[in-house]
Each structure stands twice: as C-alpha cells, then as structure tokens.
Amino acid sequence: MIIVTGGAGFIGSNIVKELNNKGRNDILIVDDLTDGRKIRNIEMLDFADYIDYEDFDTAVEQNTFDCGPIEVVFHEGACADTMNYDGRFMMKNNYEGSKNLFHYCQERRTPFIYASSASTYGHGTKGFREDPECEQALNPYAYSKLLFDRYVAKYRNSLESQCVGLRYFNVFGPNETHKDKMASLVRQMYYKLMETGEITLFKGIDGYGDGEQTRDFIYVKDVVNVNFYFWEHPEISGVFNCGTGHAHTFNEFMKAVISFAGKGEIRYIDFPEVLKGKYQSYTQADTTKLLGAGYDKGFTPLEQAVHEYCALLRDNEGYVK
C-alpha cells in the first residue's frame, strides 16, 4: 500500500495520477473533503481507499491504524494558507500530526517523504540553501514547516528508515482550482485575461521594478518527479530544496500566459498594505544539495510548462487529464 496524505489536494492528486500512470492503484488517499471541490481532483483517479484526515490522524496518534504493509508515505497534507494566522490551528494541523506520522513510519521502517516549504527561508536575505543560517519564518504556516524540519533533524543520526523533506518553491499546475487566492498566478490570471484582456501585477517594491519581483516557479510535474526520485532511492534522507534553481520575474511568468493566449497586456496595481513586510520579493532555490543527491531528471522550461497548463485551463478547467 502507498499512502498519500493530502491526496485530494494539489500536489497530492498529481502524485496519485502519476502513480496510476505507473500502473499503481494500491493507494490510500488521506484528506479533508470539507471543500467538496477537491473531489474533482480525484474523481477520475484509481485508488484503493479514502480516509478522512482526522480519523487517520487519531488512529496514527493512538497507534491503532493498520492497512497492512506500507511501501511509502507521501505526506502532502497540510494547511498551506500563508495568510492564516491561527497559530494554534496551524501547529496542531501541520506540526503535531506530522510528528505522529513520522514516528509511526520510523517504528515500521516505512519511507516517509514529506512536504516542507521554501517559506522557511523568510525574506531570503541570507540565501536559499538548506542551512539553519538561512532560515526565517514570517508566518505561522512557515513556522510549522520549519519547526518540523528541525524536529526531524534531531533524529538524522538514528533513523530507522528514509525520511526526506522537500522544500517546495513556487509550484504551479493542474488541480489547484480549490486553492482560490493561494492558487498560482497562471490559474488566477488566465481567466482574467480571457475575460478582460489584461493581467494585473503588483507595482515595484523593495527596490524591484513593476512586476520585476522574482520567484523560482516549478511545474507540479517536476515536483512529482523529485518525490519519485527519492522514493526510488530509499538510501537517501534529509531536507532538500525542490525548485528549479532559476528565478523568473512575474513579468516573464505572465508573458508566457499572454503568448499562449495570443493577446493581452499587463497592468500594474498598488502593492497591498497587508502584504508589506510579509512578502518574498525574490526566491531562487539553491539546488546544490538536490543535484548532489543525484537528481538528474531536469525541469520543464517555464514557457513550455505555462503553455501546457494553460491548455488544460482552456480545455479541461485546469484539471489533469
């Protein structure tokens, strides 16, 4: 059995889809379907069973969960809303549940590959490498991820089985419709462009020109490839950046959407007060450690990835086929 927590979510459902492509359907999806829109992410997928995350978390915590032998756990489930400042909820959901599942996997010598976040680098003024000197949490979500990375690090010399944390940079691609304001700009701006003929980006801040803030944008297919690489190499453990190692401006990102549509322009709007001091104007993964671990599958060129995703937005409402 393969367990995918957050399996009805954005990255999790893409992992399940690729498992199906590889002929695997012995999959247990763990998720919260309070937001019923996520059903669309999994309705066409083939998996053995589904369990609500609260029931799963309780059973894991009480050590009563049993689904037979587990080949690997892809732990994607979390509250990923960086604007949610309920620290108590965030720590209970993202930190405590992850700790319990980590120990559950260690006791059973089950490989455990989990989602961390590039938000653990804060403003990024000290770089984006897997080093405590670079770490800074600007919100409860980032802190929940950072604290779990630090918790797991305490066990790095006594692990019973593989444990890999992947610090996702700015992931975009199909099956993110339910994320609303947390969805990628491709998702948000494609439909705006189709309706109004324009895309809106923030004016410059922190010394950056209009729309010139940068991100390490990574296609969700590449994120799945990184997850599977470590699954295929159970001898490797640690925390690794999951980004392309190349930063692109928001202007470049959105011009790829415009080039797909064959029309449109960018209009710049005032930077919102609520985001000042809480916004990453620049991210770029240091991929030295990832590549040093042998990852050699490469990354999809930005324009190619954007065009592929835009085609799904046009033809299939943004859901993977």
Coordinates of C-alpha atoms in Angstrom, one line a residue:
M1 CA 0.0 0.0 0.0
I2 CA 1.1 3.5 -0.8
I3 CA -0.3 6.3 1.4
V4 CA -0.7 9.9 0.0
T5 CA -1.9 12.4 2.6
G6 CA -3.4 15.4 1.1
G7 CA -4.1 13.1 -1.8
A8 CA -7.1 15.1 -3.0
G9 CA -5.2 18.3 -2.9
F10 CA -3.0 20.0 -5.5
I11 CA 0.4 18.2 -5.3
G12 CA -1.0 15.0 -3.7
S13 CA -3.5 14.4 -6.5
N14 CA -0.8 14.8 -9.1
I15 CA 1.3 12.2 -7.2
V16 CA -1.7 9.8 -7.3
K17 CA -2.2 10.5 -11.0
E18 CA 1.5 9.6 -11.8
L19 CA 1.2 6.5 -9.6
N20 CA -1.7 5.5 -11.8
N21 CA 0.4 6.2 -14.9
K22 CA 2.9 3.8 -13.5
G23 CA 0.3 1.1 -13.0
R24 CA -0.3 1.5 -9.3
N25 CA -3.7 1.7 -7.7
D26 CA -2.9 0.3 -4.3
I27 CA -3.2 3.7 -2.8
L28 CA -4.8 5.1 0.3
I29 CA -5.8 8.8 0.0
V30 CA -6.0 10.8 3.2
D31 CA -7.6 14.2 3.0
D32 CA -10.3 16.5 4.2
L33 CA -13.2 16.9 1.7
T34 CA -15.0 19.7 3.6
D35 CA -14.3 21.7 0.5
G36 CA -16.1 19.4 -1.9
R37 CA -14.4 21.0 -4.9
K38 CA -11.4 18.7 -4.3
I39 CA -13.5 15.7 -5.3
R40 CA -12.9 16.9 -8.9
N41 CA -9.2 16.3 -8.4
I42 CA -9.6 12.6 -7.7
E43 CA -12.9 11.5 -9.3
M44 CA -11.1 10.1 -12.3
L45 CA -8.2 8.6 -10.3
D46 CA -7.8 4.9 -9.4
F47 CA -7.1 4.2 -5.7
A48 CA -7.9 1.5 -3.2
D49 CA -9.5 3.6 -0.4
Y50 CA -10.0 7.0 1.1
I51 CA -10.0 8.1 4.8
D52 CA -10.7 11.4 6.4
Y53 CA -7.6 13.1 7.8
E54 CA -9.0 13.5 11.3
D55 CA -9.8 9.7 11.6
F56 CA -6.4 9.0 10.1
D57 CA -4.5 11.3 12.5
T58 CA -6.3 9.9 15.5
A59 CA -5.6 6.3 14.6
V60 CA -1.9 7.1 13.9
E61 CA -1.6 9.0 17.2
Q62 CA -3.2 6.2 19.1
N63 CA -1.1 3.6 17.2
T64 CA -4.3 1.8 16.0
F65 CA -4.0 2.5 12.3
D66 CA -3.4 -0.7 10.2
C67 CA -3.8 -1.1 6.5
G68 CA -1.2 -3.8 6.1
P69 CA 2.4 -3.3 4.7
I70 CA 3.1 0.3 3.6
E71 CA 5.6 0.8 0.9
V72 CA 6.0 4.5 1.2
V73 CA 4.1 7.6 2.7
F74 CA 3.9 10.8 0.6
H75 CA 2.9 13.3 3.3
E76 CA 1.4 16.3 1.4
G77 CA -1.4 17.1 3.7
A78 CA -1.3 20.4 5.5
C79 CA -3.0 23.8 5.8
A80 CA -1.0 25.8 3.3
D81 CA -2.7 29.2 3.7
T82 CA 0.1 31.6 4.4
M83 CA -2.4 34.2 5.4
N84 CA -3.9 32.1 8.2
Y85 CA -2.6 33.5 11.4
D86 CA -4.3 31.0 13.7
G87 CA -1.0 29.6 15.1
R88 CA -2.7 27.1 17.4
F89 CA -4.6 25.5 14.5
M90 CA -1.5 25.6 12.2
M91 CA 0.7 23.9 14.8
K92 CA -1.9 21.2 15.6
N93 CA -2.6 20.5 12.0
N94 CA 0.8 20.8 10.4
Y95 CA 3.3 20.1 13.2
E96 CA 1.7 17.7 15.7
G97 CA 0.1 15.5 13.0
S98 CA 3.4 15.3 11.1
K99 CA 5.4 14.3 14.2
N100 CA 3.0 11.5 14.9
L101 CA 3.2 10.2 11.3
F102 CA 7.0 10.5 11.3
H103 CA 7.3 8.3 14.4
Y104 CA 4.6 5.9 13.0
C105 CA 6.7 5.4 9.9
Q106 CA 10.0 5.1 11.8
E107 CA 8.6 2.4 14.0
R108 CA 7.6 0.4 10.9
R109 CA 10.7 1.3 8.9
T110 CA 8.5 2.9 6.3
P111 CA 9.9 5.5 3.9
F112 CA 8.5 8.9 4.7
I113 CA 8.7 11.7 2.1
Y114 CA 7.0 15.0 3.2
A115 CA 6.2 18.4 2.0
S116 CA 8.2 21.2 3.6
S117 CA 8.3 24.8 2.1
A118 CA 10.6 27.5 0.8
S119 CA 8.7 29.8 3.1
T120 CA 11.1 28.6 5.8
Y121 CA 13.7 31.0 4.2
G122 CA 11.6 34.1 5.1
H123 CA 12.7 37.1 3.0
G124 CA 15.7 35.1 1.7
T125 CA 18.2 37.7 2.6
K126 CA 20.6 35.0 3.8
G127 CA 20.1 32.7 0.8
F128 CA 18.0 29.7 -0.1
R129 CA 20.2 26.8 0.9
E130 CA 19.3 24.0 3.4
D131 CA 21.2 25.7 6.3
P132 CA 19.8 27.0 9.6
E133 CA 21.7 30.3 8.9
C134 CA 19.2 30.9 6.0
E135 CA 16.0 30.1 7.9
Q136 CA 13.4 32.6 9.0
A137 CA 9.6 32.1 9.4
L138 CA 7.4 35.1 8.5
N139 CA 4.0 33.5 9.4
P140 CA 2.5 30.5 11.3
Y141 CA 2.5 28.3 8.2
A142 CA 6.2 28.8 7.6
Y143 CA 7.0 28.3 11.3
S144 CA 5.0 25.0 11.4
K145 CA 7.1 23.7 8.5
L146 CA 10.4 25.0 9.8
L147 CA 9.8 23.5 13.3
F148 CA 9.0 20.1 11.8
D149 CA 12.2 20.2 9.7
R150 CA 14.1 21.0 12.8
Y151 CA 12.3 18.3 14.8
V152 CA 13.2 15.6 12.2
A153 CA 16.8 16.8 12.0
K154 CA 17.2 15.7 15.7
Y155 CA 16.8 12.1 14.5
R156 CA 19.1 12.2 11.5
N157 CA 21.7 10.0 13.1
S158 CA 19.3 7.4 14.4
L159 CA 16.8 7.0 11.5
E160 CA 15.2 3.5 11.1
S161 CA 14.1 4.3 7.6
Q162 CA 14.2 7.0 4.9
C163 CA 12.9 10.5 5.8
V164 CA 13.0 13.2 3.2
G165 CA 11.7 16.7 3.4
L166 CA 11.2 18.7 0.2
R167 CA 11.1 22.5 0.5
Y168 CA 8.7 23.4 -2.3
F169 CA 9.3 26.7 -4.1
N170 CA 6.5 28.3 -6.2
V171 CA 4.6 25.3 -7.5
F172 CA 2.0 25.7 -10.3
G173 CA 0.0 23.4 -12.5
P174 CA -3.3 21.4 -12.8
N175 CA -5.6 20.6 -9.9
E176 CA -5.2 23.8 -7.9
T177 CA -8.7 25.2 -8.5
H178 CA -9.8 24.8 -4.9
K179 CA -6.9 26.9 -3.6
D180 CA -8.6 30.1 -4.6
K181 CA -6.3 33.1 -3.7
M182 CA -3.5 30.7 -2.9
A183 CA -3.6 29.2 -6.4
S184 CA -0.8 30.2 -8.8
L185 CA -1.0 33.4 -10.9
V186 CA -1.4 31.2 -14.1
R187 CA -4.6 29.9 -12.7
Q188 CA -5.8 33.3 -11.4
M189 CA -4.7 35.4 -14.4
Y190 CA -5.6 33.1 -17.3
Y191 CA -9.3 33.6 -16.8
K192 CA -8.9 37.3 -16.0
L193 CA -7.0 37.7 -19.3
M194 CA -9.7 35.8 -21.2
E195 CA -12.4 38.0 -19.7
T196 CA -10.8 41.4 -19.6
G197 CA -7.8 41.3 -22.0
E198 CA -5.4 42.2 -19.2
I199 CA -3.3 40.7 -16.4
T200 CA -2.7 42.7 -13.2
L201 CA 0.6 42.5 -11.3
F202 CA 2.0 44.5 -8.3
K203 CA 3.9 47.6 -8.7
G204 CA 7.5 47.6 -7.6
I205 CA 8.6 47.3 -4.0
D206 CA 11.8 46.6 -2.1
G207 CA 13.9 48.1 -5.0
Y208 CA 12.2 46.0 -7.7
G209 CA 10.5 47.5 -10.7
D210 CA 6.9 46.9 -11.6
G211 CA 6.3 43.2 -12.0
E212 CA 10.0 42.5 -11.6
Q213 CA 9.8 40.6 -8.3
T214 CA 11.1 37.1 -8.9
R215 CA 10.2 33.6 -8.0
D216 CA 11.6 30.1 -8.6
F217 CA 8.5 28.8 -10.4
I218 CA 8.4 25.0 -10.6
Y219 CA 5.9 22.9 -12.5
V220 CA 4.0 20.4 -10.5
K221 CA 5.1 17.5 -12.8
D222 CA 8.6 18.3 -11.8
V223 CA 7.7 18.3 -8.1
V224 CA 6.2 14.8 -8.6
N225 CA 9.5 13.7 -10.4
V226 CA 11.5 14.9 -7.4
N227 CA 9.3 13.0 -5.0
F228 CA 9.6 9.8 -7.0
Y229 CA 13.3 10.2 -7.3
F230 CA 13.7 9.9 -3.6
W231 CA 11.2 7.1 -3.4
E232 CA 13.4 5.2 -5.9
H233 CA 16.5 6.0 -3.7
P234 CA 15.5 4.9 -0.1
E235 CA 19.1 5.2 1.0
I236 CA 18.9 9.0 0.9
S237 CA 17.5 11.1 3.7
G238 CA 17.5 14.8 4.6
V239 CA 15.9 18.1 3.7
F240 CA 16.2 19.2 0.1
N241 CA 15.1 22.2 -1.9
C242 CA 12.5 21.4 -4.6
G243 CA 12.9 24.2 -7.1
T244 CA 14.5 24.7 -10.5
G245 CA 17.4 26.8 -9.3
H246 CA 16.4 29.6 -11.7
A247 CA 14.4 32.7 -10.8
H248 CA 11.9 34.3 -13.2
T249 CA 10.1 37.6 -12.9
F250 CA 6.4 37.8 -12.6
N251 CA 6.5 39.7 -15.9
E252 CA 8.2 36.7 -17.6
F253 CA 5.7 34.3 -15.9
M254 CA 2.7 36.3 -17.2
K255 CA 4.1 37.0 -20.6
A256 CA 4.1 33.2 -21.1
V257 CA 0.4 33.2 -20.4
I258 CA -0.1 36.1 -22.9
S259 CA 1.9 34.4 -25.5
F260 CA -0.3 31.3 -25.2
A261 CA -3.5 33.4 -25.4
G262 CA -2.1 35.4 -28.3
K263 CA -3.4 38.6 -26.8
G264 CA -3.5 40.8 -23.7
E265 CA -1.4 43.3 -21.7
I266 CA -0.1 43.7 -18.1
R267 CA -1.4 46.5 -15.9
Y268 CA 0.3 47.3 -12.6
I269 CA -1.6 47.9 -9.3
D270 CA -0.5 49.3 -6.0
F271 CA 1.2 46.8 -3.6
P272 CA -1.3 45.9 -0.8
E273 CA -0.5 47.2 2.6
V274 CA -1.4 43.8 4.2
L275 CA 1.5 42.1 2.5
K276 CA 4.2 44.6 3.3
G277 CA 6.9 43.0 5.4
K278 CA 5.4 39.6 4.8
Y279 CA 6.2 39.2 1.1
Q280 CA 9.1 37.3 -0.6
S281 CA 10.3 39.6 -3.4
Y282 CA 12.9 37.1 -4.6
T283 CA 13.2 33.3 -4.3
Q284 CA 15.7 31.0 -6.1
A285 CA 16.4 27.5 -4.8
D286 CA 20.0 26.5 -4.2
T287 CA 19.8 23.1 -5.9
T288 CA 23.4 22.1 -5.0
K289 CA 22.2 19.5 -2.4
L290 CA 19.4 18.2 -4.6
L291 CA 21.7 17.7 -7.6
G292 CA 24.4 16.3 -5.3
A293 CA 22.0 13.6 -4.3
G294 CA 21.9 12.5 -7.9
Y295 CA 18.6 14.1 -9.1
D296 CA 19.1 14.2 -12.9
K297 CA 15.6 14.4 -14.4
G298 CA 15.8 18.1 -15.1
F299 CA 13.0 20.7 -15.1
T300 CA 10.4 21.7 -17.6
P301 CA 11.2 25.1 -19.3
L302 CA 9.0 27.8 -17.9
E303 CA 7.2 28.8 -21.1
Q304 CA 6.6 25.2 -22.0
A305 CA 5.1 24.4 -18.6
V306 CA 2.9 27.5 -18.6
H307 CA 1.6 26.7 -22.1
E308 CA 0.8 23.1 -21.1
Y309 CA -1.1 24.3 -18.1
C310 CA -2.9 27.0 -20.0
A311 CA -4.1 24.3 -22.4
L312 CA -5.6 22.4 -19.5
L313 CA -7.3 25.6 -18.2
R314 CA -8.8 26.2 -21.7
D315 CA -9.8 22.6 -22.4
N316 CA -10.4 20.9 -19.0
E317 CA -11.0 23.7 -16.5
G318 CA -7.4 23.2 -15.2
Y319 CA -7.7 19.6 -14.2
V320 CA -5.2 17.0 -15.2
K321 CA -6.3 14.5 -17.8

